[in-house]
Coordinates of C-alpha atoms in Angstrom, one line a residue:
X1 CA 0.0 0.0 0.0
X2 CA 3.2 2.0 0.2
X3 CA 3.7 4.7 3.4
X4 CA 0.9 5.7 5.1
X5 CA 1.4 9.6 5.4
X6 CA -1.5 10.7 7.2
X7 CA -5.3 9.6 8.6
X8 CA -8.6 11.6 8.8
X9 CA -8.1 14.0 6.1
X10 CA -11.2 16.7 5.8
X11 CA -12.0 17.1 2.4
X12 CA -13.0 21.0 3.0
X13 CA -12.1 24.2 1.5
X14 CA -14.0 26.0 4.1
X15 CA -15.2 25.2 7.5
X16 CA -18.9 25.0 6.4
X17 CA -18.5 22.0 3.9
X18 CA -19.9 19.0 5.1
X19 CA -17.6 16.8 3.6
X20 CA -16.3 13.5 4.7
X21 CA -12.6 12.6 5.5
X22 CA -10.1 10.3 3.6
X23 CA -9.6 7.5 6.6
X24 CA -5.9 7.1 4.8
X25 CA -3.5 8.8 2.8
X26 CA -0.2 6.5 1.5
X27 CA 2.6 7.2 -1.3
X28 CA 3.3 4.5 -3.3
X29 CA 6.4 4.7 -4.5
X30 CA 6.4 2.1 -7.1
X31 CA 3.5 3.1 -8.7
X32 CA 4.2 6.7 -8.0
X33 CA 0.9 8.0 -7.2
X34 CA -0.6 8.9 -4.0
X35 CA -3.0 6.8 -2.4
X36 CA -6.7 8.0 -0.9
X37 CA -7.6 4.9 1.0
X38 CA -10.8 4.5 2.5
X39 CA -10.9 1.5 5.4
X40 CA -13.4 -0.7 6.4
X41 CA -13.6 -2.4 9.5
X42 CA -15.7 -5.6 10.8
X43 CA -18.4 -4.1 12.9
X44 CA -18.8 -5.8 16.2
X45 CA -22.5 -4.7 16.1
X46 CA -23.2 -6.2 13.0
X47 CA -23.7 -3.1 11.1
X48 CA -21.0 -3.8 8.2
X49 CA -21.1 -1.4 5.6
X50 CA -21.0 -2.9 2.3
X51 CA -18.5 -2.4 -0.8
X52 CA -20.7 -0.5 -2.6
X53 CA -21.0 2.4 0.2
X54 CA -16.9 2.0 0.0
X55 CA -16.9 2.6 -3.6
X56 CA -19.1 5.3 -3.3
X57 CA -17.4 6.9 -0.8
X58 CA -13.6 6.6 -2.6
X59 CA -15.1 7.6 -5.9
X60 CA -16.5 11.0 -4.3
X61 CA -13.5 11.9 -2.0
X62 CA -11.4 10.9 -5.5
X63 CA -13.9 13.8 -7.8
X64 CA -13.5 16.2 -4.7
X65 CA -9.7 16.1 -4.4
X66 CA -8.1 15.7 -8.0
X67 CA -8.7 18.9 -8.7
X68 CA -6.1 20.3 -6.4
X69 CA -4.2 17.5 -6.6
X70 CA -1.0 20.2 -7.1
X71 CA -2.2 21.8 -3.6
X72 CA -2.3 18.5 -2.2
X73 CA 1.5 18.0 -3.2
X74 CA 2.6 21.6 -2.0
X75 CA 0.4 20.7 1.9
X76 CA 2.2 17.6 2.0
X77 CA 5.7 18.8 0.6
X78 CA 7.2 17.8 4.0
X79 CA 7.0 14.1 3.2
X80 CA 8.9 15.0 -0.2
X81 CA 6.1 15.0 -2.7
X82 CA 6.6 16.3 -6.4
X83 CA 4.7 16.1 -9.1
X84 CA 8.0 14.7 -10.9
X85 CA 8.0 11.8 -8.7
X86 CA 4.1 11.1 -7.9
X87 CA 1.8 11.6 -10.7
X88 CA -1.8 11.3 -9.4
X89 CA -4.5 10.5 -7.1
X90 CA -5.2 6.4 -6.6
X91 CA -8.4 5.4 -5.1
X92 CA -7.5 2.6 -2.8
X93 CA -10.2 0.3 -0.8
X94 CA -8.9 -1.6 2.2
X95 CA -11.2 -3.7 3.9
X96 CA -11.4 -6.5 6.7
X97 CA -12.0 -10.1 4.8
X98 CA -14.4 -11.0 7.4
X99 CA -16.4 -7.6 6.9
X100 CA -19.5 -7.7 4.6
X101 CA -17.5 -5.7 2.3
X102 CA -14.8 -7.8 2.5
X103 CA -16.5 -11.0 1.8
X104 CA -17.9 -9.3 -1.0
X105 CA -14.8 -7.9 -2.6
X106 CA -13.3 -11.7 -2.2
X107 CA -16.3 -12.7 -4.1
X108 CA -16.5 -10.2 -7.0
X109 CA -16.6 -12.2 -9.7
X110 CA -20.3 -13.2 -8.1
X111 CA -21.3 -9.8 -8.2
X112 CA -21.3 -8.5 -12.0
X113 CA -23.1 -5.6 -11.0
X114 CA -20.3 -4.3 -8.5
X115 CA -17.5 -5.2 -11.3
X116 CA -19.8 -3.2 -14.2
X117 CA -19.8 -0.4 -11.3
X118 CA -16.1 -0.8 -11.1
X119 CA -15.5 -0.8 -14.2
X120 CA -17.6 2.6 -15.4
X121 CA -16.0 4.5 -12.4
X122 CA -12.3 3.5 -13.3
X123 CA -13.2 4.4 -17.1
X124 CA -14.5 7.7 -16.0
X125 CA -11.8 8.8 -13.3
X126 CA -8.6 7.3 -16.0
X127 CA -7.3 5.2 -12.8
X128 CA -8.1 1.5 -11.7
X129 CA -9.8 1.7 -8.4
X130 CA -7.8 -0.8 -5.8
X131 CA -9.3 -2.8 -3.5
X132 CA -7.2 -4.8 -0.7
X133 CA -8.3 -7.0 2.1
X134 CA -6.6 -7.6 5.0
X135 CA -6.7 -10.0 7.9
X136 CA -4.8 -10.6 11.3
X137 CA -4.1 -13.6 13.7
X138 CA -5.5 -12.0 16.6
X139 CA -9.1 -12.0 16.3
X140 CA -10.2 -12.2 19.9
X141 CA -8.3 -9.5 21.1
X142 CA -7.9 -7.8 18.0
X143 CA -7.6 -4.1 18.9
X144 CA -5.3 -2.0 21.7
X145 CA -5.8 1.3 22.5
X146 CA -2.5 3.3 22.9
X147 CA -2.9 7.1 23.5
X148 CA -5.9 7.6 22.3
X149 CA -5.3 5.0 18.8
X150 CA -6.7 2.1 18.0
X151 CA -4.5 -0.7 16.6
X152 CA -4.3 -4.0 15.5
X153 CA -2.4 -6.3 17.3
X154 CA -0.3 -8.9 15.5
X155 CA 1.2 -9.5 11.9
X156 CA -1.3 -8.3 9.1
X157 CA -1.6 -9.8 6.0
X158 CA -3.0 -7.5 3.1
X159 CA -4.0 -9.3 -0.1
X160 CA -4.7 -7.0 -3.3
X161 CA -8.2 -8.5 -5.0
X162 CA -8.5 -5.8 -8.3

């Protein structure tokens, strides 16, 4: 997924746009684009949000953002970003395997509608929309809070599906 450079993002100009936030933000070297990576979790109250609301959601932050994707690389010109080096915006999905969303991006090729869906956004934005799984050992005590974070505990294995 490359270097994760930052987390909760506001996708606002102004402080009365009601806009969501990028969960992730990663550079990719190797494919020299920037990631926007939105994260889904298993729910433990059963309320998984599906692949579709993913897709949704990384297709709008995606249309929001590339337009200043040049201001995104000057705000972020600590973590040496150039447009030399990264050359655009890649919508990135990375969910739990065991999450409804998860399941269903495993399954894909059962859901043609999803892949058609896929498939027109990725035609429209010029980029292949990602979509990675993950899953971890540590299921029964999967999360630790540290200072006010959340994180998985134990070695995580990310598999890319499209």
């Amino acid at each position: 997924l490359g270097k994760i450079l930052d987390f909760e993002v506001p996708l606002k100009e102004k402080k009365s746009d009601k806009y969501g936030r990028i969960d992730l933000v990663a550079k990719d070297d190797n494919k020299q684009s920037i990631k926007l990576i939105e994260l889904k979790i298993k729910a433990k109250n059963g309320n998984d949000e599906t692949l579709l609301r993913a897709l949704l959601e990384i297709y709008t932050y995606y249309k929001l953002i590339n337009n200043s994707y040049d201001k995104f690389l000057i705000d972020y010109g600590d973590y040496g970003l150039s447009s030399d080096k990264y050359k655009r915006f890649q919508p990135t999905i990375l969910t739990d395997q065991q999450s409804l969303s998860g399941i269903t991006l495993l399954n894909i090729k059962e859901h043609p509608c999803i892949q058609a869906l896929i498939s027109k956004m990725n035609n429209e934005i010029g980029s292949q929309i990602e979509g990675f799984v993950y899953d971890y050992p540590n299921r029964n005590e999967p999360f630790k809070e540290v200072e006010h974070k959340i994180m998985l505990q134990g070695d995580i294995t990310i598999t890319q599906i499209i």
